[in-house]
Every structure is written in C-alpha cells, then in structure tokens.
PDB file of C-alpha atoms in Angstrom:
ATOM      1  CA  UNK A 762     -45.092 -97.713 -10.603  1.00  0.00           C
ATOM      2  CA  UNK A 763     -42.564 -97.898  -7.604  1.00  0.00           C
ATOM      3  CA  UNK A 764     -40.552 -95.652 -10.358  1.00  0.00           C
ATOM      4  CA  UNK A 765     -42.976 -93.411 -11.139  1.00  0.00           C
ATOM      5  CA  UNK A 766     -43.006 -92.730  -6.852  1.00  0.00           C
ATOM      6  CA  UNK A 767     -39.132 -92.827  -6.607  1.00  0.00           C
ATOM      7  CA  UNK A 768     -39.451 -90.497  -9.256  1.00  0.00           C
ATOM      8  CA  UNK A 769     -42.237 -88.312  -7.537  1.00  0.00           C
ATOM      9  CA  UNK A 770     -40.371 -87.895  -4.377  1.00  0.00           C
ATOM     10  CA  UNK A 771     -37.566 -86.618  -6.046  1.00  0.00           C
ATOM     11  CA  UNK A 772     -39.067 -84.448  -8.089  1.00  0.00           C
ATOM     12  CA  UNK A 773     -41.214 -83.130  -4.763  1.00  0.00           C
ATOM     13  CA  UNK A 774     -37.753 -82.672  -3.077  1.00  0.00           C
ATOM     14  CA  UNK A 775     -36.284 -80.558  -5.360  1.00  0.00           C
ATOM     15  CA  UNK A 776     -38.948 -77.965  -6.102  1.00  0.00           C
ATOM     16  CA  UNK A 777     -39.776 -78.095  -2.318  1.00  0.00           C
ATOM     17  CA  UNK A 778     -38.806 -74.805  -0.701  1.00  0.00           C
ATOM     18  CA  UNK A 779     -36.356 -76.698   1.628  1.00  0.00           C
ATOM     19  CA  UNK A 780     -34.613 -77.338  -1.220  1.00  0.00           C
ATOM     20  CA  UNK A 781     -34.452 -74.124  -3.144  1.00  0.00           C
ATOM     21  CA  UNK A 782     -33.405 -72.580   0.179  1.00  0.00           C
ATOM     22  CA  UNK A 783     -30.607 -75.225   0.583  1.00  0.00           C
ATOM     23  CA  UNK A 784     -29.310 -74.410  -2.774  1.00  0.00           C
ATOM     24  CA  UNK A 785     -29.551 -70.944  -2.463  1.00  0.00           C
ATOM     25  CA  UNK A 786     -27.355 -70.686   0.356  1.00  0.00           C
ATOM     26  CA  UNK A 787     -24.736 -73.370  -1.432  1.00  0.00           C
ATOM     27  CA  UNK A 788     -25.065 -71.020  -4.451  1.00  0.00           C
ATOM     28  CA  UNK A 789     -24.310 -67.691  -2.103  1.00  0.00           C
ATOM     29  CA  UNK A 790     -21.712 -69.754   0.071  1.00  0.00           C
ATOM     30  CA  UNK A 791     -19.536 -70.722  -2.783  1.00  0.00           C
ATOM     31  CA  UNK A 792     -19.939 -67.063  -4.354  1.00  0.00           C
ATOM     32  CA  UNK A 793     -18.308 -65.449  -1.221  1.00  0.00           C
ATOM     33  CA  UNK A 794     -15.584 -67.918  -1.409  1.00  0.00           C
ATOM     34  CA  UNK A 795     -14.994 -67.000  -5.014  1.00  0.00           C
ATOM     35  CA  UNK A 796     -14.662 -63.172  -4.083  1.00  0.00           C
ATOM     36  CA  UNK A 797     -12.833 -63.886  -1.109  1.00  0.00           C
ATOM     37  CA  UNK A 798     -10.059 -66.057  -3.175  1.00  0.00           C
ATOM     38  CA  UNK A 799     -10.170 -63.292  -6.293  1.00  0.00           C
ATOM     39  CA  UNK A 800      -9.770 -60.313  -3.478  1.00  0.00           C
ATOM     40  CA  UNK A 801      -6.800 -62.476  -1.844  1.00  0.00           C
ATOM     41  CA  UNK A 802      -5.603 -62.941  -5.329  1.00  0.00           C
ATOM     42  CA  UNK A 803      -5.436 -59.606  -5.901  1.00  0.00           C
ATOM     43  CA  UNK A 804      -3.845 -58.290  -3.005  1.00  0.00           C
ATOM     44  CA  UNK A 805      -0.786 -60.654  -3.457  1.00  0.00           C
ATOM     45  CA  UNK A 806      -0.598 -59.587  -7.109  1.00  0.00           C
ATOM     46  CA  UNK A 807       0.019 -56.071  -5.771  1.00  0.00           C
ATOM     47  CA  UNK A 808       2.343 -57.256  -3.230  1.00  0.00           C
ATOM     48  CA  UNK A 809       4.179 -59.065  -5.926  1.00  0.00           C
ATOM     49  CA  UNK A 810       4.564 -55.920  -8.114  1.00  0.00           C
ATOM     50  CA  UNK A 811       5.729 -53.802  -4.959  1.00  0.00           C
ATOM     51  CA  UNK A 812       8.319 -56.261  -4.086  1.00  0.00           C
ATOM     52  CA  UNK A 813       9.237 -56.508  -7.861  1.00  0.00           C
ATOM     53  CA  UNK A 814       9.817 -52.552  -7.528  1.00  0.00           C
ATOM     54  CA  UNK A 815      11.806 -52.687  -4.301  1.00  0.00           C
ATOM     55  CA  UNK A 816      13.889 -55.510  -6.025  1.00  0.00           C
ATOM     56  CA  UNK A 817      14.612 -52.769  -8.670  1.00  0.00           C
ATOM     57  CA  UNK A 818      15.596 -50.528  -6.493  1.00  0.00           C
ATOM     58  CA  UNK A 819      17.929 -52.469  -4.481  1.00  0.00           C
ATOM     59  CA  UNK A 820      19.644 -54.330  -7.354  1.00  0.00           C
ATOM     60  CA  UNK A 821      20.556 -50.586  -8.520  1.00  0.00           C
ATOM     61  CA  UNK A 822      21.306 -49.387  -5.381  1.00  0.00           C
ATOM     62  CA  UNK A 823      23.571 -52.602  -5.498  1.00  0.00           C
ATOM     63  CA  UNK A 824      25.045 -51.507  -8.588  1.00  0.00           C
ATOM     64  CA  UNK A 825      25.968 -48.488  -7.556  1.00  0.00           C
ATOM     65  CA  UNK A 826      27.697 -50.099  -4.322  1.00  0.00           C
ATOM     66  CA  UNK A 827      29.858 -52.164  -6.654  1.00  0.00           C
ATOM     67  CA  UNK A 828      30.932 -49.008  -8.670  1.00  0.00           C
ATOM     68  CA  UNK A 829      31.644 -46.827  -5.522  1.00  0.00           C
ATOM     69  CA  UNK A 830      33.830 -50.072  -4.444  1.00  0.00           C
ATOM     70  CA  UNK A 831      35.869 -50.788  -7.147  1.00  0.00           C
ATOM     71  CA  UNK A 832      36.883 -47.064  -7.826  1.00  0.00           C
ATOM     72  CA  UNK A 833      37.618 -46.566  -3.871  1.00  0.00           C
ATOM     73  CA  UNK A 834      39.944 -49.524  -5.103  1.00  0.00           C
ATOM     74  CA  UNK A 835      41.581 -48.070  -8.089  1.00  0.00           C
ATOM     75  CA  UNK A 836      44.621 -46.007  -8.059  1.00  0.00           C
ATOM     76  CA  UNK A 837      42.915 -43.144  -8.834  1.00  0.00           C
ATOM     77  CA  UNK A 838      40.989 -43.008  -5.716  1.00  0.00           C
ATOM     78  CA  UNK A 839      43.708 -43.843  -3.584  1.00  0.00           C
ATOM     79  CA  UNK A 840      46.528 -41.064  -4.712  1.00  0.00           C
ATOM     80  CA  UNK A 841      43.015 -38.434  -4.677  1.00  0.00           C
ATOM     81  CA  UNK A 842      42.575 -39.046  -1.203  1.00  0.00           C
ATOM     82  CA  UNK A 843      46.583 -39.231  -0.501  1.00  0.00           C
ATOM     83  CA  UNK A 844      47.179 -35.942  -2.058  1.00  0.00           C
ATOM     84  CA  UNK A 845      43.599 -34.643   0.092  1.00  0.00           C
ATOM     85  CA  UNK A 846      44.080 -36.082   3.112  1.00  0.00           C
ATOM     86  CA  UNK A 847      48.087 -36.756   3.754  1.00  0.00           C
ATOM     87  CA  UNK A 848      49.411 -33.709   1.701  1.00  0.00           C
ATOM     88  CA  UNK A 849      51.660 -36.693  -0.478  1.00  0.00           C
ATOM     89  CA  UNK A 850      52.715 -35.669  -4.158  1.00  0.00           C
ATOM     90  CA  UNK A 851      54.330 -37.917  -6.980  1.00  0.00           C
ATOM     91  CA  UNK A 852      57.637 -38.072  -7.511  1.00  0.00           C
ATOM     92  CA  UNK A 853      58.311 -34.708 -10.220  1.00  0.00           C
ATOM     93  CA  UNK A 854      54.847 -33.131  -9.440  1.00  0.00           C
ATOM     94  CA  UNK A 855      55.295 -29.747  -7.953  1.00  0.00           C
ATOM     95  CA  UNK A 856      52.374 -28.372  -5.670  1.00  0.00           C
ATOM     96  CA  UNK A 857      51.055 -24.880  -5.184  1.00  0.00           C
ATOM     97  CA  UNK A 858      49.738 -23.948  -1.610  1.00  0.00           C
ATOM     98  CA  UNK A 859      47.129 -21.513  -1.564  1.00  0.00           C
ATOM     99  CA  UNK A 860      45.939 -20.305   2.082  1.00  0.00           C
ATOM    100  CA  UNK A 861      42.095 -19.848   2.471  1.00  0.00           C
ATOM    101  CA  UNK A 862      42.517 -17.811   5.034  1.00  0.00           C
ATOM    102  CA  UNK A 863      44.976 -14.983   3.078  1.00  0.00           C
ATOM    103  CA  UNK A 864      42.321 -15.424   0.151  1.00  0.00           C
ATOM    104  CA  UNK A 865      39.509 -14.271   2.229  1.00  0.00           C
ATOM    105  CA  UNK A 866      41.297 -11.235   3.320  1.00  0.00           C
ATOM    106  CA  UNK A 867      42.548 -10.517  -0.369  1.00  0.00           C
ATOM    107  CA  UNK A 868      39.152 -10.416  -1.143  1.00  0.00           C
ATOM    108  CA  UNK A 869      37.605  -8.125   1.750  1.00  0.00           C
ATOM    109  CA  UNK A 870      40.823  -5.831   0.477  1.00  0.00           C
ATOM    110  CA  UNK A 871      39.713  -5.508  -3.087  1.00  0.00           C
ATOM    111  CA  UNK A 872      36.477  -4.840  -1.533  1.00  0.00           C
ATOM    112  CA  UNK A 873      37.571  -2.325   0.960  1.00  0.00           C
ATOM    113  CA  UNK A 874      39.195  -0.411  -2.498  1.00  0.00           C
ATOM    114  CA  UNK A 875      36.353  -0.514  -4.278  1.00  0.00           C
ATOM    115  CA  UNK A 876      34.684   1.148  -1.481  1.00  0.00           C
ATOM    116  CA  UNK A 877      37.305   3.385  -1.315  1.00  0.00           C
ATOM    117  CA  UNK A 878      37.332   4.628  -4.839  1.00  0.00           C
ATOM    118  CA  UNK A 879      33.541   5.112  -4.543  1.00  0.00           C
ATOM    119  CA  UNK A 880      34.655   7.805  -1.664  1.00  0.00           C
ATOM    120  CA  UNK A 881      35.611  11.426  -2.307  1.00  0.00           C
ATOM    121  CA  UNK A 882      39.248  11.789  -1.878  1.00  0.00           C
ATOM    122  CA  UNK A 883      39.024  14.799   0.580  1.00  0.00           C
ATOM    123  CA  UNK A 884      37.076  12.283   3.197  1.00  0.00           C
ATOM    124  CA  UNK A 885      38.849   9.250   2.837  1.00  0.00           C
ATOM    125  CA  UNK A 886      42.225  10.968   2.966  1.00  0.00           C
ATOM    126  CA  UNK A 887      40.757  13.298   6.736  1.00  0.00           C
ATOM    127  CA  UNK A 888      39.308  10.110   7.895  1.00  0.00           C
ATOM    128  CA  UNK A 889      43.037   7.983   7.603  1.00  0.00           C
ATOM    129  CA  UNK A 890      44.934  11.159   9.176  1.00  0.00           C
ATOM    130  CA  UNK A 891      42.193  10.652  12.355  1.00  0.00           C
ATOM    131  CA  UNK A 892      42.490   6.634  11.956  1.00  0.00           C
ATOM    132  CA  UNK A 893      46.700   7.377  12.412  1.00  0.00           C
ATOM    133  CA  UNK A 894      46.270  10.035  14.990  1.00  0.00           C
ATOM    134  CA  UNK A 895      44.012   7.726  17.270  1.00  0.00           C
ATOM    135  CA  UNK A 896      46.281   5.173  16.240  1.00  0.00           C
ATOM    136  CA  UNK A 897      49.709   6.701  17.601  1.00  0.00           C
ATOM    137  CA  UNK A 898      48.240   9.196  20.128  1.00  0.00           C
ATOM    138  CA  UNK A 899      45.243   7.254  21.644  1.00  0.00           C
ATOM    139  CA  UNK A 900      46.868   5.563  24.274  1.00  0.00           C
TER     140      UNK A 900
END
C-alpha cells in the first residue's frame, strides 16, 4: 500500500499542471538554445568560407608578388630599365634616337599638306605671298 501512495503522488505530480508547465518551459528553454547554437553555427560557417576566399585571394596576390620579384631580379629586368632609365647600351648594340618632339611636328606637317592639297592652288599660293609680305614688311 505505502507503494501504491508513493506511486499515487508521483503520478499526481506529473499530470499536475505545475508540472506540465515546468516541462513546457524546459522543453521551450532548451529549444531556443538549440536555435541559438545552430544560428551561431551558421554564422561562423560563413565566416569560415569568407576567410577561406580572402585566403585565396591573398595567396595569389602573393604569387604574383613572388613573380614581379624574381623578374625585377633577372637580367632582363635590370638592362630594360638601364637602357630606359640611364640611356646604357651593350657593348656592339647600336641605338637609334628618335625625338618626340620633331615627330609631333612631322606629323602636324603632313597634316598641314594634306590640308594644303585639299586647297585650290590660286588661294593657297595669294595667301603665302600675303603670309611673306606681312612677314618681311610688317614691322
């Protein structure tokens, strides 16, 4: 019999509102917990795959650092930017000068005789006599 009551009260404790309540708010408790530690999960899974991307991109941005480095080291670079920047030559190499400046005006004269053969020759020929007369006479 003193079973039977043990048994009772427990069975009155746990289909007792109290105790539904109580177990209820456990149940909801632990729920928000769980979607708390997936969300948290989840945002350092994304953080991980952004960092994994950045890693990328700096390991081939380091890549690229190594190359520029070792051909600003190689021969190759270094006579380039000796020939560029200190007008040097090899020994046997001959050089050719060619003046920006005189190429410009080269051009604007090949222009200016284009022009000039678009003209009629009656104008072009009156408007140089007036260019020479101004020229000698103008001052």
């Amino acid at each position: 019999m003193a079973i039977k009551a043990v048994e009772n009260k427990f069975k009155k404790f746990f289909y007792s509102r109290l105790s539904l309540f109580l177990l209820l708010l456990a149940v909801i408790w632990l729920s928000l917990v769980l979607v708390k530690t997936f969300y948290r999960r989840h945002q350092l899974d994304n953080e991980i795959s952004s960092l994994k991307g950045e890693i990328d991109k700096l390991e081939k941005k380091h890549q690229e650092l190594d190359q520029l480095i070792s051909y600003v080291g190689s021969q190759d670079f270094l006579e380039k930017e000796a020939k560029d920047k200190l007008n040097l030559k090899k020994e046997g190499e001959n050089v050719a000068m060619i003046n920006e400046s005189a190429l410009g005006r080269e051009v604007a004269g090949e222009a200016a005789t284009t022009t000039s053969a678009q003209n009629p020759a009656g104008s072009n020929n009156e408007n140089k006599l007036i260019q020479w007369w101004k020229f000698f006479f103008s001052r």
